[in-house]
Short mmCIF file of C-alpha atoms in Angstrom, two decimals:
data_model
loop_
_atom_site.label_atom_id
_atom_site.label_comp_id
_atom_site.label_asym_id
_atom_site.label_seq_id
_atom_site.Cartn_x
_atom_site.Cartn_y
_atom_site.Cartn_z
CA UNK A 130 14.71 55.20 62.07
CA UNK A 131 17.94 56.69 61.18
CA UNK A 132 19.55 58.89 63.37
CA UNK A 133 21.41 62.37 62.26
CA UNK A 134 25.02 61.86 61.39
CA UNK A 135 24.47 57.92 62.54
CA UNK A 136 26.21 55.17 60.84
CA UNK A 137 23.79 53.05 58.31
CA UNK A 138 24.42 50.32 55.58
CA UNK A 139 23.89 50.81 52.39
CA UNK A 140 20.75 49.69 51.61
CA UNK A 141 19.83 47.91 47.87
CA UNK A 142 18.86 50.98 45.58
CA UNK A 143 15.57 48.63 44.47
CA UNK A 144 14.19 48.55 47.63
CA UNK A 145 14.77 52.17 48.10
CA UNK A 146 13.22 53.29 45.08
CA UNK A 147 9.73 51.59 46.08
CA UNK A 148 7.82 53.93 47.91
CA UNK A 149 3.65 54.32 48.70
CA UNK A 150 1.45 55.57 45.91
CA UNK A 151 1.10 58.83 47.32
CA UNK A 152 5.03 59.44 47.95
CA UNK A 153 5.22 58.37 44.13
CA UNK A 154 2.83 60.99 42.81
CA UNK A 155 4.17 63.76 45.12
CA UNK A 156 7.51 63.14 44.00
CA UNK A 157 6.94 62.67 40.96
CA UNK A 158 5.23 66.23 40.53
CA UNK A 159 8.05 67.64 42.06
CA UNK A 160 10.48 66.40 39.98
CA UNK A 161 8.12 67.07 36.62
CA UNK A 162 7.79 70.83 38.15
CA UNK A 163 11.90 71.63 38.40
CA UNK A 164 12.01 69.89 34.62
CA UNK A 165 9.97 72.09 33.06
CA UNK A 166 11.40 74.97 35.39
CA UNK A 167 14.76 73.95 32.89
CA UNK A 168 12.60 73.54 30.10
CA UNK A 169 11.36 76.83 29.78
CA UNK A 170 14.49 78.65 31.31
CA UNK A 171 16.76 76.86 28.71
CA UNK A 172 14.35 78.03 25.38
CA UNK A 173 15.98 81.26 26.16
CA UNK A 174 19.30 80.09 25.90
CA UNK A 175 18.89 77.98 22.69
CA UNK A 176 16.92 80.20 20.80
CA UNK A 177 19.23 83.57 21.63
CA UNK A 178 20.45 83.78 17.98
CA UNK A 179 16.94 83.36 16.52
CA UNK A 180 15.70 86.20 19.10
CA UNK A 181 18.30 88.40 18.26
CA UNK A 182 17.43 87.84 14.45
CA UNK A 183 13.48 88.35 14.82
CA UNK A 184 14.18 91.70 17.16
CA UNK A 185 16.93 92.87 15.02
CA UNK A 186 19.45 92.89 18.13
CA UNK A 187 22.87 92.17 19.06
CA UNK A 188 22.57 88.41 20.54
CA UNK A 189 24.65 89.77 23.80
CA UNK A 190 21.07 92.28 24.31
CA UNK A 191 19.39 89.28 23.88
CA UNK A 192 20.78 87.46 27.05
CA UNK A 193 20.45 89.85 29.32
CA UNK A 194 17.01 88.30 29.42
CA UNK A 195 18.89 85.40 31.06
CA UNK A 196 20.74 87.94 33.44
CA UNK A 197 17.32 89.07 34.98
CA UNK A 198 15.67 85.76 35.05
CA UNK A 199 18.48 84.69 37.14
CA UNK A 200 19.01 87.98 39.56
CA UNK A 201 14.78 88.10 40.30
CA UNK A 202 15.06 84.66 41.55
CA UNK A 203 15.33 85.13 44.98
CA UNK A 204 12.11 87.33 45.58
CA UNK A 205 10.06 84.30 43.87
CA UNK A 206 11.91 82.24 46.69
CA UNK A 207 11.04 84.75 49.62
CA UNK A 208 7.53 85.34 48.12
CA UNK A 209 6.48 81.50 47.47
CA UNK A 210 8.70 80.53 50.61
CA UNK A 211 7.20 82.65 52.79
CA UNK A 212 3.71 81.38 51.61
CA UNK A 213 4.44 77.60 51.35
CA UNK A 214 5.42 77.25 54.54
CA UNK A 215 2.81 79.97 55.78
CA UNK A 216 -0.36 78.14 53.45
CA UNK A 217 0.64 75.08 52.50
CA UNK A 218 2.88 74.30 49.46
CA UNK A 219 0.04 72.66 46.71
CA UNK A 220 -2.09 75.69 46.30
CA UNK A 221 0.86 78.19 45.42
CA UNK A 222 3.24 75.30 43.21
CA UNK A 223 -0.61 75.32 41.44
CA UNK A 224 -0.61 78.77 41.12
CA UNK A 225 3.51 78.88 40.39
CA UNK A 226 3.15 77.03 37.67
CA UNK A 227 0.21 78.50 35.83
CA UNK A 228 1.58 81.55 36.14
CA UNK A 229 5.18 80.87 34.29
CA UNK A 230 3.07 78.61 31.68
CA UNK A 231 1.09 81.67 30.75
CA UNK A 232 4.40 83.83 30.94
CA UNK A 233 6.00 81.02 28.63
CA UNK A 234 2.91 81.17 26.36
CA UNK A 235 3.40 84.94 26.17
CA UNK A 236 6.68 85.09 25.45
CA UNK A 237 6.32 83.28 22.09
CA UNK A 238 4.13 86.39 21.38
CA UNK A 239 6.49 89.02 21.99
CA UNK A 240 6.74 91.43 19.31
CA UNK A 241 10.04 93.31 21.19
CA UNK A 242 13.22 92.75 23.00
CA UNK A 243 11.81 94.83 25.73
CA UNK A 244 8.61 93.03 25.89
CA UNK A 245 10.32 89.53 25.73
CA UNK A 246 12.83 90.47 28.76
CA UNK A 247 10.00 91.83 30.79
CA UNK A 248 8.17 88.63 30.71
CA UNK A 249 11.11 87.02 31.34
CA UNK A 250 11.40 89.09 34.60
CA UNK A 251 8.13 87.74 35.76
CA UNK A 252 9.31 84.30 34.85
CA UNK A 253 12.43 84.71 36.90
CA UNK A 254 10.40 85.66 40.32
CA UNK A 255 8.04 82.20 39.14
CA UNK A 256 11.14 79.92 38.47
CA UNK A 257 12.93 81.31 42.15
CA UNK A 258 9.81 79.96 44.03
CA UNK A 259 9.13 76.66 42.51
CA UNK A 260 12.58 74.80 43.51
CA UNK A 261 11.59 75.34 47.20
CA UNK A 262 8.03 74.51 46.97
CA UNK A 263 8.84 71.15 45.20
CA UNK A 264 11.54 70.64 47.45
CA UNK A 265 10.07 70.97 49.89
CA UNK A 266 7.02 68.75 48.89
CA UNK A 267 9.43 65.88 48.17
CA UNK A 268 11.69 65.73 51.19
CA UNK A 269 8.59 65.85 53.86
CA UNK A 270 6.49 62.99 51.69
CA UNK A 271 9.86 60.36 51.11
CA UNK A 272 10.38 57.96 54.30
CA UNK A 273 13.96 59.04 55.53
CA UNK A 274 16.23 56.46 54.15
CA UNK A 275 15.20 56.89 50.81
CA UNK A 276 15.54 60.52 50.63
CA UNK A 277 19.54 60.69 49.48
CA UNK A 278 18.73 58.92 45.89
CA UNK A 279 15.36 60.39 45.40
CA UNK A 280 17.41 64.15 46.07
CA UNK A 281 19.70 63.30 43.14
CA UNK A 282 16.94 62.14 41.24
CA UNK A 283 14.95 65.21 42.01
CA UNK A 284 18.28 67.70 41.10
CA UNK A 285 18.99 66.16 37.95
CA UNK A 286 15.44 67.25 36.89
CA UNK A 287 16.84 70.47 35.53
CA UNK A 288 19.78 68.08 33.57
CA UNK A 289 16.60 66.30 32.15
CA UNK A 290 14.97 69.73 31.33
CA UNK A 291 17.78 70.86 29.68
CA UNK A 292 18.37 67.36 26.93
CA UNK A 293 14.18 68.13 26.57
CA UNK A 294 14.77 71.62 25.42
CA UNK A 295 17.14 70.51 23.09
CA UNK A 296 15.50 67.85 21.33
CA UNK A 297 12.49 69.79 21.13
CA UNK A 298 14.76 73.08 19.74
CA UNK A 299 15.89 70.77 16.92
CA UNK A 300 12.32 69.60 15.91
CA UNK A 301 10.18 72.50 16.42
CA UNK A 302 12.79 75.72 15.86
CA UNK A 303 14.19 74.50 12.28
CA UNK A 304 10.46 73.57 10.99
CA UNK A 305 8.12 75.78 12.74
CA UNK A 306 10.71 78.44 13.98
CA UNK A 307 11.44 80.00 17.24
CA UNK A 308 8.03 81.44 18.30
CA UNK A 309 6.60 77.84 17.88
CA UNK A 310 8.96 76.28 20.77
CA UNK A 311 7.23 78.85 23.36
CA UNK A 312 4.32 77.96 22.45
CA UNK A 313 4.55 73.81 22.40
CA UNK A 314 6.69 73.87 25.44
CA UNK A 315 3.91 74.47 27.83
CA UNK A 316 2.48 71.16 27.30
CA UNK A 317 4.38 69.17 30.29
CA UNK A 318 3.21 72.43 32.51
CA UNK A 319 -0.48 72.04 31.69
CA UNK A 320 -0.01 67.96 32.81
CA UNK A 321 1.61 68.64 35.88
CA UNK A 322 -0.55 71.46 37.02
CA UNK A 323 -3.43 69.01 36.61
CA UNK A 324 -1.65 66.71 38.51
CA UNK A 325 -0.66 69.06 41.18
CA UNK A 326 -4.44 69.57 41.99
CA UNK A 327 -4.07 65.99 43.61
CA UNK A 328 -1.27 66.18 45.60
CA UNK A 329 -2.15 66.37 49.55
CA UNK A 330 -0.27 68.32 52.10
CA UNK A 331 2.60 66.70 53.76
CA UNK A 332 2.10 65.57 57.44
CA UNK A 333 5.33 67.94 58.12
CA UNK A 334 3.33 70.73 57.41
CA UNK A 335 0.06 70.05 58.72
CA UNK A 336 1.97 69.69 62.05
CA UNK A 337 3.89 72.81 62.21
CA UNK A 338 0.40 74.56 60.59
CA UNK A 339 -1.61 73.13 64.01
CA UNK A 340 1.18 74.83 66.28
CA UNK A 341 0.65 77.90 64.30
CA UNK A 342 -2.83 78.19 64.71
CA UNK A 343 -2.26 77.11 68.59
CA UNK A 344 0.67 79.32 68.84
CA UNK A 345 0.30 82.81 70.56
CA UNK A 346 3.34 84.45 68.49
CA UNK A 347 2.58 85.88 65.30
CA UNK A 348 3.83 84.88 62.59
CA UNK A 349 6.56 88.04 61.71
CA UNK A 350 7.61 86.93 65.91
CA UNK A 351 8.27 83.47 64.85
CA UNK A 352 10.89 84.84 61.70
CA UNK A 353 12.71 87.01 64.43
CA UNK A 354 12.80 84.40 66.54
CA UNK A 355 14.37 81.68 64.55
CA UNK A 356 17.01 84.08 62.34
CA UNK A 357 18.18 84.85 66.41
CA UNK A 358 18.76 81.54 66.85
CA UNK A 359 19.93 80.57 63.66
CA UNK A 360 21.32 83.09 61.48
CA UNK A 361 24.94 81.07 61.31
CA UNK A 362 22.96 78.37 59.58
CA UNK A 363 21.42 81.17 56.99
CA UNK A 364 24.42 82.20 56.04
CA UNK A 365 26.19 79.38 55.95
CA UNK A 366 23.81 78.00 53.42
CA UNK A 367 23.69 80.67 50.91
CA UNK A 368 27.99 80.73 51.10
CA UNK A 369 27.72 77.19 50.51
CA UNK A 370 25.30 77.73 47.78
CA UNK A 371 27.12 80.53 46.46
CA UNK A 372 29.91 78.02 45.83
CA UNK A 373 27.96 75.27 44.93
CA UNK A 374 26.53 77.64 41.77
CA UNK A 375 29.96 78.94 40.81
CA UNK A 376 30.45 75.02 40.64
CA UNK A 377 27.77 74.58 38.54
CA UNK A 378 27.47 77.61 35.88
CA UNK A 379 31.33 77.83 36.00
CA UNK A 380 31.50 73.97 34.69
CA UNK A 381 28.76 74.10 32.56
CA UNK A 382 27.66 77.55 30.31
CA UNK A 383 30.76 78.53 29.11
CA UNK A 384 31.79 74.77 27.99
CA UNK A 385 30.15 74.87 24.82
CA UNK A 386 31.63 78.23 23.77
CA UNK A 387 35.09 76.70 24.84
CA UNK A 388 34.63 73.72 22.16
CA UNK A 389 33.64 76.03 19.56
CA UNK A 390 36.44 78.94 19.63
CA UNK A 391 39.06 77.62 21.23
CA UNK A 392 39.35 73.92 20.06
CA UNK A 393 37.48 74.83 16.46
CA UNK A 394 34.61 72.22 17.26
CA UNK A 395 31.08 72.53 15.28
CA UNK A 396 28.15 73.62 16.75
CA UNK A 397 26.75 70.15 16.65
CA UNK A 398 29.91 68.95 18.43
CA UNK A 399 29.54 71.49 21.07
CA UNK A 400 26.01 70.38 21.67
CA UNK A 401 27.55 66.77 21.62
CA UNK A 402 29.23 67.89 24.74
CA UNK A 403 26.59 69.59 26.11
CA UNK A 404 24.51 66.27 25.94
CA UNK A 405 27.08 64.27 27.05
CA UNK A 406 27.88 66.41 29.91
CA UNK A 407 24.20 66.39 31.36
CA UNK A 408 24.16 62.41 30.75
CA UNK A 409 26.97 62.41 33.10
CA UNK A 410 24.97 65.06 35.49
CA UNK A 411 22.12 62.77 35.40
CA UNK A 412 24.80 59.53 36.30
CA UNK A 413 26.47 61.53 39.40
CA UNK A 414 23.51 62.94 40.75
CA UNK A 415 21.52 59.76 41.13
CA UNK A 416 24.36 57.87 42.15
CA UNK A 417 26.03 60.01 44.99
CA UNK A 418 22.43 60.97 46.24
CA UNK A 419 22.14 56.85 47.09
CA UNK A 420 25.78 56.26 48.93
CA UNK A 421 24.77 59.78 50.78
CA UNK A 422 22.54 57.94 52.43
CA UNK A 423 25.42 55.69 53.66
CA UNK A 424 28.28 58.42 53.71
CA UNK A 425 26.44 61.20 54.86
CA UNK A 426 25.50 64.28 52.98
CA UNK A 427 29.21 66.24 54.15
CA UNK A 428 31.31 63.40 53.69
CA UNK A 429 29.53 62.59 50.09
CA UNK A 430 29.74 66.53 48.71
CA UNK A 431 33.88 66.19 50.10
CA UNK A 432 34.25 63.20 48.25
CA UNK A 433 32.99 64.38 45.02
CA UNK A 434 34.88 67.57 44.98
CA UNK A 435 38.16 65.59 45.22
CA UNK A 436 37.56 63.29 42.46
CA UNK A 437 36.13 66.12 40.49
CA UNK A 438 39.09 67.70 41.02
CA UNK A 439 41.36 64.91 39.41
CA UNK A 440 39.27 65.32 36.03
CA UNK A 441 40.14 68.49 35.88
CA UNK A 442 42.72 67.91 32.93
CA UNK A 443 40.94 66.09 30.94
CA UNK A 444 37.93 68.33 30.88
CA UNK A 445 40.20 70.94 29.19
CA UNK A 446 43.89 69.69 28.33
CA UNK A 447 42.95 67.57 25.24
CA UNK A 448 43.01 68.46 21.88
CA UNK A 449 40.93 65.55 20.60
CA UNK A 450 37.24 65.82 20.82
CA UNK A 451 36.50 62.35 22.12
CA UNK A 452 38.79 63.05 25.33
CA UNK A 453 37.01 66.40 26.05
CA UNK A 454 33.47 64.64 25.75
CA UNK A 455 35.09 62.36 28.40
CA UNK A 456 36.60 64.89 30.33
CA UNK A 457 32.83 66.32 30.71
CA UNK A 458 31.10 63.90 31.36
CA UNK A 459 32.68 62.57 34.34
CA UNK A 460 33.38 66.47 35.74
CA UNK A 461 29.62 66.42 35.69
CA UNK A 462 29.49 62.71 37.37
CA UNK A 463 31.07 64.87 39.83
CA UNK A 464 29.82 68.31 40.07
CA UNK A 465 26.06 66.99 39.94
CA UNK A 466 26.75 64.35 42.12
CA UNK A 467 27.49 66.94 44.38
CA UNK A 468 24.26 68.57 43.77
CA UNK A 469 22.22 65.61 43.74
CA UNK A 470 22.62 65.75 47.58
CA UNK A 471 21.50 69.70 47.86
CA UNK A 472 18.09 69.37 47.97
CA UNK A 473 18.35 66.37 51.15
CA UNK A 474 21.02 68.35 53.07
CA UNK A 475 19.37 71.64 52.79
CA UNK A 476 15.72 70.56 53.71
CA UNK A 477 17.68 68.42 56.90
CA UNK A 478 19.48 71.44 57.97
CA UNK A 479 16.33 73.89 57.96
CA UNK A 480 15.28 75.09 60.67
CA UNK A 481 11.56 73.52 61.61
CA UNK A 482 8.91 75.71 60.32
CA UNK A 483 10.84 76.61 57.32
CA UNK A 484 11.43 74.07 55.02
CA UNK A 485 10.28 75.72 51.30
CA UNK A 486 11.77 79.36 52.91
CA UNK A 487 15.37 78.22 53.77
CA UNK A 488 16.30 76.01 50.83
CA UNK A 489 14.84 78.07 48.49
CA UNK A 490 16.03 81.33 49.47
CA UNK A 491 19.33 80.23 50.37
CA UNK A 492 19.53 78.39 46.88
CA UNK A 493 18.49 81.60 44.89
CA UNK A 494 20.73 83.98 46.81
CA UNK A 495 23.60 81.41 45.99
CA UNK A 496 22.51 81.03 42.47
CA UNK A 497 22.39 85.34 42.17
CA UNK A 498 25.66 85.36 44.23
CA UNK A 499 27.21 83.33 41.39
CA UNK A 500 25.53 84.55 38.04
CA UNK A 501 28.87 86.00 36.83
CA UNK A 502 30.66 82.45 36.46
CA UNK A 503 30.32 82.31 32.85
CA UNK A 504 31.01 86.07 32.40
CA UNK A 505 34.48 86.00 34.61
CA UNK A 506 35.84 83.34 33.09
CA UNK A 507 34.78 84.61 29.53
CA UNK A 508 36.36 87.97 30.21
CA UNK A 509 39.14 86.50 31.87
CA UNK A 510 39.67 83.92 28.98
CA UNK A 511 39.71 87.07 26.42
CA UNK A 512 42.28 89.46 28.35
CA UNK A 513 44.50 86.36 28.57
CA UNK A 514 44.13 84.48 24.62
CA UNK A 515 46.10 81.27 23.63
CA UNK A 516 49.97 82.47 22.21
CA UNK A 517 49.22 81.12 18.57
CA UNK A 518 47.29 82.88 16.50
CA UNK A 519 44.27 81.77 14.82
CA UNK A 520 43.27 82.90 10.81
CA UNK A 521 44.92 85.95 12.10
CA UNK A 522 42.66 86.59 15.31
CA UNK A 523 43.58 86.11 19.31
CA UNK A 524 42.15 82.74 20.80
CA UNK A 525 40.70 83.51 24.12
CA UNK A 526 42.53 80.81 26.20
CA UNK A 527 38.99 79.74 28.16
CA UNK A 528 40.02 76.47 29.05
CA UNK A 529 42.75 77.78 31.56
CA UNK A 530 40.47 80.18 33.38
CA UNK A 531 37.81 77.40 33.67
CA UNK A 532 40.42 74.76 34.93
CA UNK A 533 41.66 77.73 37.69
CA UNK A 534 38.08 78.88 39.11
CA UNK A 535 36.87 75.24 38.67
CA UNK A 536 39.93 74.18 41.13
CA UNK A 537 39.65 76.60 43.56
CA UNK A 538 35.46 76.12 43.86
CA UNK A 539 36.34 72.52 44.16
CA UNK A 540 38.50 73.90 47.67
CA UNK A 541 36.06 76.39 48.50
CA UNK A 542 33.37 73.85 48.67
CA UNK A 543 35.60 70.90 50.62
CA UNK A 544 35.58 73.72 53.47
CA UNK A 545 32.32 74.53 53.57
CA UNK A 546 31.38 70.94 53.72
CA UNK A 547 33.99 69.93 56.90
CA UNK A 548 33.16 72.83 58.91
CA UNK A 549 29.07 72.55 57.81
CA UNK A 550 26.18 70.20 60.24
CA UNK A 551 25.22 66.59 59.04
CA UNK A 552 21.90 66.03 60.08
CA UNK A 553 20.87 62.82 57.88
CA UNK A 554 18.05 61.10 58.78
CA UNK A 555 16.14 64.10 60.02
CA UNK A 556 12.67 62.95 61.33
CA UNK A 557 10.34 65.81 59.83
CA UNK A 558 7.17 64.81 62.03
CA UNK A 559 7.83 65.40 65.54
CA UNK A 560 6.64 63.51 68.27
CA UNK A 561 4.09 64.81 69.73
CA UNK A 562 4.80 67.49 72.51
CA UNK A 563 2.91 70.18 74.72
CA UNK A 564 0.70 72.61 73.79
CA UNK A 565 3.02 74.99 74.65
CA UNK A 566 5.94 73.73 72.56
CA UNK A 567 6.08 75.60 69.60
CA UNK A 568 7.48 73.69 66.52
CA UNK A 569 10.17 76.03 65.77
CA UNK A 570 11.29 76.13 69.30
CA UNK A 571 12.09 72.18 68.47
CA UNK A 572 15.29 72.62 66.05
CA UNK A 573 18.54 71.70 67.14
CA UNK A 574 21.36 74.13 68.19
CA UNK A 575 21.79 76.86 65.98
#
């Protein structure tokens, strides 16, 4: 058993990655659930100029369907939360993602802007609550030591989401056009809601759902009781989330835009470096999830924001396209590599009882916290342009504003890492106590 915060060796990533059928399927439903979370929530952001075409709007009217996909998350993370860790977390990822594949399906039916963004409001509340009901899922089914590579395989879902979208945007949208990519893109939701229906309850939960039933304290008692004893942790994780999405969206959605108006760069280029930035996503997550393991999750996150740092000037100094696709793809190595260890270190450090609430609350608060990234640093990149002129227009000078908010995140989240709790190795399944133990009354100090 690994102990919390304990020294370990670095075990070979082979073994690791060989776990029991059943931790296979459950993590493997996980991780097909937060894919075609990014499926679906990227068709929005590929197909904005086609939308704004069909409905005859401007295509900044058109993303303000993104805007309130991203600030309903959080009450699909309460709602689902709540009832994960209240019911169990198959039955409502089941019912999570029916729901957003019929919302999905709808949505390539909608004959108005209005329409479209208010399914796309109900799809926000359904996206907030499936990260911490697959999290959750995950982390209690992997054996401990194997649960730092399996986190960065399980974040870089939404990287692999995203390179799906776009393939499938540049075979369906051209040919069968926008309405078509709705439609088809509920496929991988219909498989893994089948395959849901087989996943069995974690042991985690079945334990902490016997001391529930045992327990005298309702349940509303048991909420008190544990934000009282650990309401420093609950904030702490949605600052530290908070950061860790203005690391994220700030390296990442206005990049493309970047390529295109201030270096002069195609579309296709731009998407170049959109696919070569998630490759390196994909790299970093997997990669620092494994030495986690070895590092710990704090030291890991610390180590990735100082190298991530260092690539700073190559992500937006050169002028030569083949630099700046190298320049992104290791500042994602690094920025998902810090992610890759989220979903571990937030599941470790919840409180017992609480495991799809806490991570996926604190993640969606974080993730609403930080939805202006893109829109700072594209105002901020406009008010202050390049001093050459361009065909006779300002260049907004986004690359500086990017490299400055991008730096200071990086600082931000070495902080919150060094002054944060390591609790690797968490056993989820505790010993057995008394009868009169309650579960949540097991956690560690606040």
């Amino acid at each position: 058993m690994i102990r919390p915060g304990s020294e370990c060796k670095l075990e070979n990533p082979v073994k690791l990655l060989k776990l029991t059928p059943r931790q296979a399927y459950t993590f493997t439903v996980a991780f097909l659930g937060w894919m075609i979370d990014a499926i679906d929530f990227f068709c929005v952001s590929m197909t904005t100029t086609e939308l704004a075409a069909s409905f005859n709007k401007d295509p900044s009217e058109v993303t303000s369907a993104i805007t309130v996909t991203l600030m309903l998350r959080p009450i699909g993370a309460l709602a689902f939360g709540v009832i994960g860790d209240r019911y169990g977390r198959r039955i409502p990822l089941m019912v999570n993602l029916f729901l957003f594949t019929v919302i999905e399906l709808a949505s390539g039916f909608a004959r108005n802007l209005p329409t479209f963004i208010g399914l796309r409001a109900i799809y926000g509340i359904l996206m907030g609550g499936e990260w911490g009901l697959g999290n959750s899922l995950a982390m209690e089914t992997l054996p401990a030591e194997s649960r730092g590579i399996f986190s960065g395989i399980l974040q870089e879902g939404y990287a692999v989401g995203n390179l799906v979208a776009a393939m499938l945007y540049y075979v369906i949208v051209p040919n069968l056009g926008w309405r078509a990519l709705y439609w088809i893109s509920i496929a991988p939701a219909v498989v893994t809601i089948i395959l849901s229906y087989f996943v069995e309850e974690t042991d985690a939960w079945k334990q902490t759902r016997e001391t529930q039933i045992n327990s005298s304290k309702r349940y509303y008692t048991i909420v008190i009781d544990m934000l009282k004893k650990h309401w420093i942790r609950c904030i702490y994780a949605v600052i530290l989330m908070a950061a860790m999405n203005f690391l994220s969206h700030g390296s990442q959605d206005l990049y493309p835009t970047f390529l295109k108006k201030q270096h002069g760069f195609s579309p296709k280029q731009a998407t170049i470096g959109t696919v070569v930035g998630n490759l390196g996503a994909i790299v970093g997550g997997m990669f620092f999830g494994y030495i986690s393991d070895y590092l710990g999750r704090r030291r890991t996150i610390a180590i990735c924001t100082i190298c991530g740092s260092c690539f700073i000037p190559l992500w937006i100094l050169p002028s030569k396209f083949g630099q700046l696709l190298a320049g992104a793809f290791f500042m994602q190595v690094f920025v998902q590599g810090a992610w890759g260890v989220i979903p571990v270190y937030l599941s470790e450090i919840s409180p017992e009882g609480f495991r799809t609430t806490f991570p996926g609350l604190s993640y969606q608060l974080g993730n609403l916290i930080a939805a202006s990234a893109s829109q700072i640093e594209a105002t901020m990149g406009e008010k202050n342009p390049l001093p050459d002129l361009r065909d006779g227009k300002e260049v907004p000078n986004y690359g500086r504003v990017q490299g400055i908010l991008i730096g200071i995140i990086y600082c931000c989240v070495f902080v919150l890492v060094i002054i944060g709790r390591e609790e690797r190795g968490k056993q989820f399944v505790q010993k057995q106590q008394n009868n009169d133990t309650d579960v949540y009354e097991l956690s560690e100090k606040p």
